[in-house]
């Protein structure tokens, strides 16, 4: 037993050593955090990881520039209003330390300075800045570099060396590494705590390490750096977001970054490029100042304001031109709108037309106004002109979907008396659901029927309408449940049955009592009521529906009619 316990203890020693290595990464090394840099890409040293949110979790590393941090929420699709400034803190600043050359960085105690000398005296070493602020060079002695700006370091060291080696010695000095520091981050941040980094890292780095400013309580306009209880620097993060400007502060051990509480906010939505919740230092600001940040779209014309005063709710409405005289108050909800009235409409002309394909007409124009500008080709059939409209297509799609939902309900709720009948209904329901899926993919054409010759020219046109001028035809199309769907030459004396017989006759799935004739102008007629066909007509033979449920039969038949008329498509079950 003792031998077994000793073996387990020895096996656990490497794990204990590893746990001690990662227990407090900011306390390793002679000055605490000198070995922090190799650990930046690891998740264990980050105290904010325990409280990470979807916007702060998954911090990436700077290796290869491949950051894995999540993108900030899109204000256009977010479930709730997004605070302007919260998009800064997604882990990208906290994942990338700033260890580059900063000419204004002041050398501090603990920094590493690389000194190279050649010629009459050779020396190559990296010297730490000691507690007195000096680096020591053999045969030269201590050189005070504390507080020296980075860009002046080489000149200072060279001047001191030249006092001893006046000739035949070259000198080059550079800052090898900035001083590791530990900084407190507190106030209205997600995870207040003590965070390690470099003295050259920005305030954004430490704020991001703390999970960022709390978007519900913290301020993006007032972030202070305290040193010895005194304000060392103040930051307005909106300046960084909007202007790209941020002051650089050289941090020291024990500095404190404080995020102050949120100030006054206004929510903006509607026709703007930045639909965020904005923070202001004052309780009332001109609307022009707010719109300068929210950036209205070119189509925007007005702004509406919803103001809550105690239990009372007030609304205001102003044109954007008067924004300079409008005052926005804390807590207002501003919506920028685009109030447009149509002045002209654009109509597209397709088919046998020799003029311009798109014409501009005044709002309220009628079909006769478009026909007056028509230049028909010699083979054009102006009497069969077709009108297609987006709003009609949308309405046809809505009616088709409603019919499909009703059919789906009937198919899934039918009752069965026996298990055999239940099996048959299940198989039938599967076929019906397949038919419904196919029918849902059909896109109606939105054709407006212009069969009433006297009233058709008075039809009001809409923006985006399409007029199609068909060509004169001497053919009659036969489609649907016939043996050989085809286009047949028009014969004035031939009846509907004659054309069906010329197409091979009905097939086994045809419903001989359900024939429809579609004409070029969009009108639809039952086949048994057509006494004389016209050139360009299309004869559709609908399929026969055989189910035991009368409601399902009626529903499928209705849907087949809708699809045939609105899309000129026949679906079989």
Coordinates of C-alpha atoms in Angstrom, one line a residue:
X1 CA 0.0 0.0 0.0
X2 CA 2.8 2.5 0.9
X3 CA 4.6 1.7 -2.3
X4 CA 1.4 2.2 -4.3
X5 CA 0.7 5.5 -2.6
X6 CA 4.3 6.7 -3.2
X7 CA 3.9 5.8 -6.9
X8 CA 0.7 7.8 -7.2
X9 CA 2.4 10.8 -5.4
X10 CA 5.3 10.8 -7.8
X11 CA 2.9 10.6 -10.8
X12 CA 1.0 13.6 -9.5
X13 CA 4.1 15.8 -9.1
X14 CA 4.3 16.9 -12.8
X15 CA 0.6 17.8 -12.7
X16 CA 1.1 19.9 -9.5
X17 CA 4.1 21.6 -11.1
X18 CA 2.0 22.4 -14.2
X19 CA -0.9 23.7 -12.0
X20 CA 1.6 26.0 -10.2
X21 CA 2.9 27.3 -13.4
X22 CA -0.5 28.4 -14.6
X23 CA -2.0 29.3 -11.3
X24 CA -0.9 32.9 -11.4
X25 CA 0.9 33.8 -14.6
X26 CA 1.2 37.5 -13.6
X27 CA 3.3 36.5 -10.6
X28 CA 6.0 34.5 -12.4
X29 CA 9.5 35.9 -13.1
X30 CA 11.7 38.2 -11.0
X31 CA 9.5 41.2 -11.4
X32 CA 6.2 39.4 -11.7
X33 CA 4.8 38.9 -15.2
X34 CA 8.1 38.8 -17.1
X35 CA 7.0 35.5 -18.6
X36 CA 3.5 36.7 -19.4
X37 CA 4.0 37.1 -23.1
X38 CA 4.2 33.4 -24.1
X39 CA 1.0 32.8 -22.2
X40 CA -1.2 35.4 -23.9
X41 CA -2.7 33.0 -26.4
X42 CA -3.9 30.7 -23.6
X43 CA -7.3 30.9 -22.1
X44 CA -6.3 29.9 -18.5
X45 CA -4.7 33.2 -17.5
X46 CA -7.8 35.2 -18.5
X47 CA -9.9 35.9 -15.3
X48 CA -12.8 37.1 -17.5
X49 CA -13.2 33.6 -19.0
X50 CA -15.4 32.5 -16.2
X51 CA -17.9 35.3 -17.1
X52 CA -17.4 35.3 -20.8
X53 CA -20.4 36.0 -23.0
X54 CA -20.9 35.1 -26.7
X55 CA -19.3 38.4 -27.6
X56 CA -16.2 38.0 -25.4
X57 CA -15.7 34.2 -25.5
X58 CA -13.5 32.5 -27.9
X59 CA -10.7 35.0 -27.9
X60 CA -8.3 34.3 -30.8
X61 CA -4.6 34.7 -31.0
X62 CA -2.5 37.0 -33.1
X63 CA -0.6 34.2 -34.8
X64 CA -1.0 34.5 -38.5
X65 CA -3.7 37.1 -38.0
X66 CA -6.4 34.5 -37.7
X67 CA -8.6 35.8 -34.9
X68 CA -11.4 33.5 -33.8
X69 CA -13.3 36.0 -31.7
X70 CA -17.0 36.3 -32.5
X71 CA -18.2 39.3 -34.5
X72 CA -20.2 41.9 -32.6
X73 CA -24.0 41.8 -32.9
X74 CA -25.5 43.4 -36.0
X75 CA -27.7 46.3 -34.9
X76 CA -30.1 45.7 -37.8
X77 CA -30.9 42.1 -36.8
X78 CA -30.2 42.1 -33.0
X79 CA -33.1 41.1 -30.7
X80 CA -32.6 44.2 -28.5
X81 CA -31.0 47.6 -29.1
X82 CA -27.2 47.5 -29.2
X83 CA -25.1 50.0 -27.3
X84 CA -22.8 52.0 -29.6
X85 CA -19.3 51.2 -28.4
X86 CA -20.0 47.6 -27.4
X87 CA -18.6 46.4 -30.7
X88 CA -15.1 47.3 -29.6
X89 CA -14.9 44.5 -27.0
X90 CA -15.1 41.2 -28.8
X91 CA -11.7 39.9 -27.7
X92 CA -9.6 41.3 -30.5
X93 CA -7.8 43.9 -28.5
X94 CA -7.2 41.6 -25.6
X95 CA -5.7 38.9 -27.9
X96 CA -3.1 41.1 -29.5
X97 CA -0.5 42.7 -27.3
X98 CA 1.3 45.9 -28.5
X99 CA 5.0 45.1 -28.5
X100 CA 6.0 47.2 -31.5
X101 CA 8.2 50.3 -31.6
X102 CA 6.8 53.3 -29.8
X103 CA 9.0 56.3 -30.2
X104 CA 7.5 58.1 -27.3
X105 CA 7.8 55.3 -24.9
X106 CA 9.8 56.2 -21.8
X107 CA 12.3 53.7 -20.5
X108 CA 11.2 52.3 -17.1
X109 CA 12.7 50.1 -14.4
X110 CA 12.7 46.5 -15.5
X111 CA 12.9 47.2 -19.3
X112 CA 15.3 45.1 -21.3
X113 CA 17.9 47.1 -23.4
X114 CA 20.0 45.4 -26.0
X115 CA 23.5 46.9 -26.4
X116 CA 25.9 46.0 -29.2
X117 CA 29.5 47.3 -29.5
X118 CA 32.0 46.5 -32.2
X119 CA 35.4 47.6 -33.4
X120 CA 38.1 48.3 -30.8
X121 CA 35.8 46.7 -28.1
X122 CA 33.2 44.0 -28.6
X123 CA 30.2 43.6 -26.5
X124 CA 26.7 42.2 -27.1
X125 CA 24.2 41.7 -24.3
X126 CA 20.7 42.6 -23.1
X127 CA 20.8 44.6 -20.0
X128 CA 17.9 45.2 -17.6
X129 CA 17.2 48.6 -16.3
X130 CA 18.0 48.3 -12.6
X131 CA 16.3 49.9 -9.6
X132 CA 18.4 53.0 -9.9
X133 CA 17.3 53.4 -13.6
X134 CA 20.7 52.4 -15.0
X135 CA 22.1 49.8 -17.4
X136 CA 25.7 48.6 -16.8
X137 CA 28.2 48.3 -19.7
X138 CA 31.7 46.9 -18.9
X139 CA 34.6 49.4 -19.2
X140 CA 32.0 52.2 -19.4
X141 CA 30.0 51.8 -16.2
X142 CA 26.4 52.6 -15.4
X143 CA 24.4 54.7 -17.9
X144 CA 21.2 56.3 -16.6
X145 CA 18.3 55.6 -19.1
X146 CA 15.3 55.9 -16.8
X147 CA 12.7 58.2 -18.4
X148 CA 14.5 58.5 -21.7
X149 CA 12.3 58.4 -24.8
X150 CA 12.6 55.3 -27.0
X151 CA 13.7 57.2 -30.1
X152 CA 16.5 59.0 -28.1
X153 CA 17.8 55.8 -26.4
X154 CA 20.5 54.9 -29.0
X155 CA 21.8 58.5 -29.1
X156 CA 22.1 58.7 -25.3
X157 CA 23.9 55.4 -25.0
X158 CA 26.3 56.2 -27.9
X159 CA 27.2 59.6 -26.3
X160 CA 28.0 58.0 -23.0
X161 CA 30.1 55.2 -24.6
X162 CA 32.0 57.8 -26.7
X163 CA 33.2 59.5 -23.5
X164 CA 35.3 56.3 -22.8
X165 CA 35.9 55.0 -26.3
X166 CA 36.4 58.0 -28.4
X167 CA 37.2 56.2 -31.6
X168 CA 37.1 52.8 -33.3
X169 CA 34.0 51.6 -31.4
X170 CA 30.5 51.4 -32.9
X171 CA 27.5 51.5 -30.6
X172 CA 23.9 50.4 -31.2
X173 CA 21.2 50.3 -28.5
X174 CA 17.5 49.4 -28.7
X175 CA 14.7 48.5 -26.3
X176 CA 14.3 44.7 -26.4
X177 CA 11.1 44.4 -24.4
X178 CA 8.8 46.8 -22.6
X179 CA 8.3 46.3 -18.8
X180 CA 5.7 43.8 -17.7
X181 CA 3.1 45.4 -15.5
X182 CA 0.0 44.4 -13.5
X183 CA -2.9 46.8 -13.8
X184 CA -6.2 46.9 -11.9
X185 CA -9.3 47.2 -14.1
X186 CA -12.5 48.1 -12.2
X187 CA -15.7 50.1 -12.4
X188 CA -18.5 49.1 -14.7
X189 CA -16.7 46.3 -16.6
X190 CA -17.8 42.8 -17.0
X191 CA -15.0 41.2 -15.0
X192 CA -13.1 43.6 -12.7
X193 CA -9.7 42.3 -11.6
X194 CA -5.9 42.5 -11.8
X195 CA -4.6 41.9 -15.3
X196 CA -1.0 41.5 -16.6
X197 CA 0.4 42.9 -19.7
X198 CA 3.1 45.3 -21.0
X199 CA 3.5 48.9 -20.1
X200 CA 3.2 49.7 -23.8
X201 CA -0.2 48.0 -24.1
X202 CA -3.1 50.3 -24.6
X203 CA -6.0 50.9 -22.3
X204 CA -8.2 49.0 -24.8
X205 CA -6.1 45.9 -24.2
X206 CA -6.8 45.9 -20.5
X207 CA -10.4 46.7 -20.8
X208 CA -10.9 43.9 -23.3
X209 CA -9.1 41.5 -20.9
X210 CA -11.7 42.5 -18.3
X211 CA -14.5 41.5 -20.7
X212 CA -15.1 45.1 -21.9
X213 CA -17.3 47.8 -20.5
X214 CA -20.7 46.6 -19.4
X215 CA -23.1 47.8 -22.1
X216 CA -26.0 48.1 -19.8
X217 CA -24.3 50.1 -17.0
X218 CA -20.9 51.4 -18.1
X219 CA -19.8 54.5 -19.8
X220 CA -17.9 54.6 -23.1
X221 CA -17.3 58.4 -22.7
X222 CA -15.4 58.4 -19.4
X223 CA -12.6 55.9 -18.7
X224 CA -9.9 57.1 -16.3
X225 CA -6.4 55.9 -15.5
X226 CA -5.5 56.4 -11.9
X227 CA -1.9 56.5 -10.5
X228 CA -1.5 56.9 -6.8
X229 CA -5.1 57.9 -6.4
X230 CA -4.7 60.7 -8.9
X231 CA -6.2 60.9 -12.4
X232 CA -3.3 60.2 -14.9
X233 CA -5.4 60.2 -18.1
X234 CA -9.0 60.3 -19.3
X235 CA -10.4 58.5 -22.3
X236 CA -13.4 58.9 -24.5
X237 CA -13.9 55.8 -26.6
X238 CA -16.3 57.5 -29.0
X239 CA -13.3 59.5 -30.2
X240 CA -11.5 56.2 -31.1
X241 CA -14.6 54.8 -32.8
X242 CA -15.5 57.9 -34.8
X243 CA -12.2 59.6 -35.4
X244 CA -9.6 56.8 -34.8
X245 CA -7.8 58.8 -32.1
X246 CA -6.7 57.5 -28.7
X247 CA -4.1 58.8 -26.4
X248 CA -1.2 56.6 -25.4
X249 CA -0.4 56.3 -21.7
X250 CA 2.6 54.4 -20.4
X251 CA 1.2 52.2 -17.7
X252 CA 3.0 51.2 -14.5
X253 CA 2.6 48.5 -11.9
X254 CA -0.4 49.3 -9.7
X255 CA -2.2 51.6 -12.1
X256 CA -6.0 51.5 -12.0
X257 CA -8.3 51.7 -15.0
X258 CA -11.8 52.8 -14.0
X259 CA -14.9 52.7 -16.2
X260 CA -17.4 55.2 -14.9
X261 CA -21.2 54.6 -14.9
X262 CA -23.3 55.2 -18.0
X263 CA -24.4 58.8 -18.6
X264 CA -27.4 59.9 -20.8
X265 CA -28.6 57.7 -23.7
X266 CA -30.8 58.0 -26.8
X267 CA -32.0 55.1 -28.9
X268 CA -32.0 55.6 -32.7
X269 CA -33.7 53.3 -35.3
X270 CA -35.2 53.5 -38.8
X271 CA -33.5 54.9 -41.9
X272 CA -30.0 55.4 -40.4
X273 CA -26.7 53.7 -41.1
X274 CA -26.0 53.4 -37.3
X275 CA -29.1 52.2 -35.5
X276 CA -27.6 52.1 -32.0
X277 CA -28.2 53.4 -28.5
X278 CA -25.9 56.4 -28.2
X279 CA -24.4 57.9 -25.0
X280 CA -24.0 61.6 -24.4
X281 CA -22.4 63.6 -21.6
X282 CA -25.4 66.0 -21.4
X283 CA -29.0 65.3 -20.7
X284 CA -30.2 67.3 -23.7
X285 CA -28.4 67.5 -27.1
X286 CA -29.5 69.0 -30.5
X287 CA -30.9 66.5 -32.9
X288 CA -28.4 67.6 -35.4
X289 CA -25.6 66.3 -33.2
X290 CA -27.3 63.0 -32.7
X291 CA -27.9 62.6 -36.5
X292 CA -24.2 63.3 -37.2
X293 CA -23.4 60.1 -35.4
X294 CA -26.4 58.0 -36.5
X295 CA -25.9 59.0 -40.2
X296 CA -29.4 59.1 -41.8
X297 CA -29.8 57.4 -45.2
X298 CA -30.2 59.6 -48.3
X299 CA -33.9 58.6 -48.5
X300 CA -34.6 59.8 -44.9
X301 CA -37.0 62.8 -44.6
X302 CA -38.3 63.0 -41.0
X303 CA -37.6 62.0 -37.5
X304 CA -40.1 60.9 -34.8
X305 CA -39.4 61.3 -31.1
X306 CA -41.1 59.2 -28.4
X307 CA -40.5 60.9 -25.0
X308 CA -41.4 59.4 -21.7
X309 CA -42.1 61.9 -18.9
X310 CA -43.1 60.0 -15.8
X311 CA -46.2 58.1 -16.6
X312 CA -46.9 60.2 -19.7
X313 CA -45.7 59.3 -23.2
X314 CA -45.4 62.0 -25.7
X315 CA -44.6 61.9 -29.4
X316 CA -43.1 64.5 -31.8
X317 CA -42.6 64.6 -35.5
X318 CA -40.1 66.9 -37.3
X319 CA -38.6 67.2 -40.8
X320 CA -34.8 66.6 -40.9
X321 CA -34.3 70.1 -42.2
X322 CA -35.4 71.4 -38.8
X323 CA -33.1 69.1 -36.8
X324 CA -31.0 72.1 -35.6
X325 CA -34.0 73.4 -33.7
X326 CA -35.0 70.1 -32.2
X327 CA -33.7 69.0 -28.8
X328 CA -33.3 65.4 -27.9
X329 CA -33.5 64.4 -24.2
X330 CA -32.2 61.6 -22.1
X331 CA -34.2 58.4 -22.7
X332 CA -35.8 59.5 -26.0
X333 CA -36.5 57.0 -28.7
X334 CA -35.8 58.5 -32.1
X335 CA -36.9 56.9 -35.4
X336 CA -35.8 58.3 -38.7
X337 CA -38.4 57.7 -41.4
X338 CA -38.6 58.1 -45.2
X339 CA -41.9 59.7 -46.1
X340 CA -42.0 59.5 -49.8
X341 CA -44.9 60.0 -52.2
X342 CA -44.7 58.7 -55.7
X343 CA -44.2 61.4 -58.4
X344 CA -43.6 59.1 -61.3
X345 CA -43.7 55.4 -62.0
X346 CA -41.6 53.2 -64.2
X347 CA -43.3 50.7 -66.5
X348 CA -41.4 48.0 -68.4
X349 CA -42.6 47.0 -71.9
X350 CA -41.6 43.6 -73.3
X351 CA -42.4 41.5 -76.3
X352 CA -43.2 42.8 -79.8
X353 CA -42.4 46.4 -79.2
X354 CA -39.9 48.6 -81.2
X355 CA -39.6 51.5 -78.8
X356 CA -38.0 52.1 -75.4
X357 CA -38.3 49.1 -73.1
X358 CA -38.8 51.2 -70.0
X359 CA -41.0 54.3 -69.9
X360 CA -41.6 56.9 -67.1
X361 CA -45.2 57.9 -66.5
X362 CA -46.8 60.3 -64.0
X363 CA -48.2 58.8 -60.8
X364 CA -51.9 57.9 -61.6
X365 CA -51.2 57.0 -65.2
X366 CA -53.5 54.5 -66.8
X367 CA -53.0 51.7 -69.3
X368 CA -54.2 53.8 -72.2
X369 CA -51.3 56.3 -71.4
X370 CA -48.8 53.5 -71.8
X371 CA -50.5 52.2 -75.0
X372 CA -50.2 55.7 -76.5
X373 CA -46.4 55.4 -76.3
X374 CA -46.4 51.9 -77.6
X375 CA -44.6 51.2 -80.9
X376 CA -45.8 47.7 -81.8
X377 CA -43.9 45.5 -84.2
X378 CA -45.6 44.3 -87.4
X379 CA -46.3 40.9 -85.9
X380 CA -47.6 42.3 -82.5
X381 CA -51.0 41.3 -81.2
X382 CA -52.0 44.6 -79.3
X383 CA -55.5 43.2 -78.5
X384 CA -53.9 40.4 -76.5
X385 CA -51.6 42.7 -74.4
X386 CA -50.6 41.3 -71.0
X387 CA -50.1 43.1 -67.7
X388 CA -48.0 41.6 -65.0
X389 CA -47.9 43.2 -61.5
X390 CA -45.8 42.4 -58.4
X391 CA -48.5 43.0 -55.9
X392 CA -50.9 40.7 -57.8
X393 CA -48.2 37.9 -57.8
X394 CA -47.7 38.4 -54.1
X395 CA -51.5 38.1 -53.5
X396 CA -51.7 35.0 -55.7
X397 CA -48.9 33.5 -53.7
X398 CA -50.7 34.2 -50.4
X399 CA -53.9 32.6 -51.6
X400 CA -52.0 29.6 -52.8
X401 CA -50.2 29.2 -49.5
X402 CA -53.5 29.5 -47.6
X403 CA -55.0 26.7 -49.7
X404 CA -52.0 24.5 -49.2
X405 CA -52.1 25.0 -45.5
X406 CA -55.8 24.0 -45.5
X407 CA -55.0 20.9 -47.6
X408 CA -52.2 20.0 -45.3
X409 CA -54.5 20.2 -42.3
X410 CA -57.0 18.0 -43.8
X411 CA -54.4 15.4 -44.8
X412 CA -52.8 15.2 -41.4
X413 CA -56.1 15.2 -39.3
X414 CA -58.1 12.6 -41.2
X415 CA -59.5 9.9 -39.0
X416 CA -59.4 6.1 -39.7
X417 CA -61.7 3.4 -38.4
X418 CA -59.3 0.4 -38.9
X419 CA -55.6 -0.1 -38.9
X420 CA -55.7 -1.0 -42.6
X421 CA -57.5 2.3 -43.4
X422 CA -54.9 4.1 -41.2
X423 CA -52.0 2.6 -43.2
X424 CA -53.7 3.7 -46.5
X425 CA -54.3 7.2 -45.2
X426 CA -50.7 7.4 -44.1
X427 CA -49.5 6.6 -47.5
X428 CA -52.0 9.0 -49.1
X429 CA -50.9 11.7 -46.7
X430 CA -47.2 11.2 -47.7
X431 CA -48.1 11.7 -51.3
X432 CA -50.2 14.8 -50.6
X433 CA -47.4 16.3 -48.5
X434 CA -45.0 15.7 -51.4
X435 CA -47.5 17.5 -53.7
X436 CA -47.7 20.4 -51.2
X437 CA -43.9 20.8 -51.2
X438 CA -43.8 20.9 -55.0
X439 CA -46.8 23.4 -55.1
X440 CA -45.1 25.7 -52.6
X441 CA -42.2 26.2 -54.9
X442 CA -44.5 27.6 -57.7
X443 CA -44.2 31.3 -58.3
X444 CA -47.3 33.0 -59.7
X445 CA -46.8 35.4 -62.6
X446 CA -49.2 38.1 -61.3
X447 CA -51.0 38.6 -64.5
X448 CA -53.9 41.1 -64.5
X449 CA -56.8 39.9 -66.7
X450 CA -57.6 42.5 -69.4
X451 CA -60.5 40.7 -71.0
X452 CA -62.9 43.6 -70.6
X453 CA -62.1 45.6 -73.6
X454 CA -64.1 48.7 -72.6
X455 CA -62.7 49.1 -69.1
X456 CA -59.1 47.7 -69.6
X457 CA -57.6 51.0 -70.9
X458 CA -58.7 52.7 -67.7
X459 CA -56.7 50.3 -65.5
X460 CA -54.4 52.3 -63.2
X461 CA -50.8 51.4 -63.5
X462 CA -48.3 50.8 -60.6
X463 CA -44.6 51.3 -60.4
X464 CA -42.8 48.2 -61.6
X465 CA -45.6 47.0 -63.9
X466 CA -44.7 44.9 -66.9
X467 CA -46.6 45.2 -70.2
X468 CA -45.9 42.3 -72.5
X469 CA -47.0 42.6 -76.2
X470 CA -47.5 39.1 -77.5
X471 CA -46.8 38.2 -81.1
X472 CA -49.6 37.0 -83.3
X473 CA -49.7 33.3 -83.4
X474 CA -51.4 30.6 -85.5
X475 CA -50.8 27.9 -82.9
X476 CA -52.9 26.4 -80.2
X477 CA -51.0 24.8 -77.2
X478 CA -52.3 21.5 -75.7
X479 CA -50.8 20.6 -72.3
X480 CA -51.5 18.5 -69.3
X481 CA -52.9 15.0 -69.2
X482 CA -52.7 14.2 -72.9
X483 CA -50.5 11.6 -74.5
X484 CA -48.5 14.1 -76.6
X485 CA -48.5 17.7 -75.3
X486 CA -47.8 19.8 -78.3
X487 CA -48.4 23.0 -80.2
X488 CA -50.9 22.6 -83.1
X489 CA -51.7 24.8 -86.0
X490 CA -54.9 26.8 -85.5
X491 CA -57.9 25.7 -87.4
X492 CA -61.0 28.0 -87.1
X493 CA -63.5 25.1 -87.3
X494 CA -61.8 22.8 -84.8
X495 CA -63.2 22.4 -81.3
X496 CA -61.4 21.7 -78.0
X497 CA -62.0 18.0 -78.3
X498 CA -60.5 18.1 -81.8
X499 CA -57.2 19.6 -80.5
X500 CA -57.1 17.1 -77.6
X501 CA -57.5 14.2 -80.1
X502 CA -54.8 15.6 -82.3
X503 CA -52.5 15.6 -79.3
X504 CA -53.0 11.9 -78.8
X505 CA -56.1 12.0 -76.7
X506 CA -56.5 11.8 -73.0
X507 CA -54.2 9.6 -70.9
X508 CA -55.3 7.5 -68.0
X509 CA -54.9 10.2 -65.4
X510 CA -56.9 12.9 -67.2
X511 CA -60.1 14.4 -65.9
X512 CA -62.1 14.8 -69.1
X513 CA -64.6 17.0 -67.3
X514 CA -61.9 19.5 -66.2
X515 CA -60.5 21.3 -69.2
X516 CA -59.6 25.0 -69.1
X517 CA -58.6 27.4 -71.9
X518 CA -56.2 30.2 -71.2
X519 CA -56.1 33.1 -73.6
X520 CA -53.3 35.6 -74.2
X521 CA -55.1 38.4 -72.4
X522 CA -55.1 36.3 -69.2
X523 CA -58.8 35.3 -69.3
X524 CA -59.6 31.7 -68.3
X525 CA -62.6 29.7 -69.6
X526 CA -63.9 26.2 -68.9
X527 CA -63.3 24.0 -71.9
X528 CA -67.0 23.0 -72.2
X529 CA -68.0 26.6 -72.5
X530 CA -65.6 27.5 -75.4
X531 CA -67.5 27.4 -78.7
X532 CA -64.7 28.9 -80.7
X533 CA -61.0 28.9 -80.0
X534 CA -58.6 31.8 -80.9
X535 CA -55.0 31.7 -82.2
X536 CA -52.6 31.7 -79.2
X537 CA -55.0 29.8 -76.9
X538 CA -53.7 27.2 -74.5
X539 CA -55.8 24.1 -73.6
X540 CA -54.9 22.6 -70.2
X541 CA -56.2 19.1 -69.3
X542 CA -56.2 18.8 -65.5
X543 CA -55.4 15.5 -63.8
X544 CA -58.1 13.4 -62.1
X545 CA -58.0 13.4 -58.3
X546 CA -59.0 10.2 -56.5
X547 CA -59.1 10.2 -52.7
X548 CA -61.6 8.9 -50.2
X549 CA -61.8 12.3 -48.5
X550 CA -64.1 14.8 -50.2
X551 CA -62.4 17.8 -48.6
X552 CA -59.0 16.7 -49.8
X553 CA -60.3 16.1 -53.3
X554 CA -61.9 19.6 -53.4
X555 CA -58.7 21.1 -51.9
X556 CA -56.4 19.5 -54.5
X557 CA -58.7 20.5 -57.3
X558 CA -58.8 24.1 -56.2
X559 CA -55.0 24.2 -55.9
X560 CA -54.5 22.8 -59.3
X561 CA -56.8 25.5 -60.8
X562 CA -54.9 28.2 -58.9
X563 CA -51.5 27.0 -60.1
X564 CA -52.7 26.5 -63.7
X565 CA -54.2 30.0 -63.9
X566 CA -51.6 32.0 -61.9
X567 CA -48.4 30.2 -63.2
X568 CA -49.5 28.2 -66.3
X569 CA -48.1 25.1 -64.6
X570 CA -49.7 21.7 -64.1
X571 CA -48.7 19.5 -61.2
X572 CA -49.6 15.8 -60.9
X573 CA -50.2 13.9 -57.6

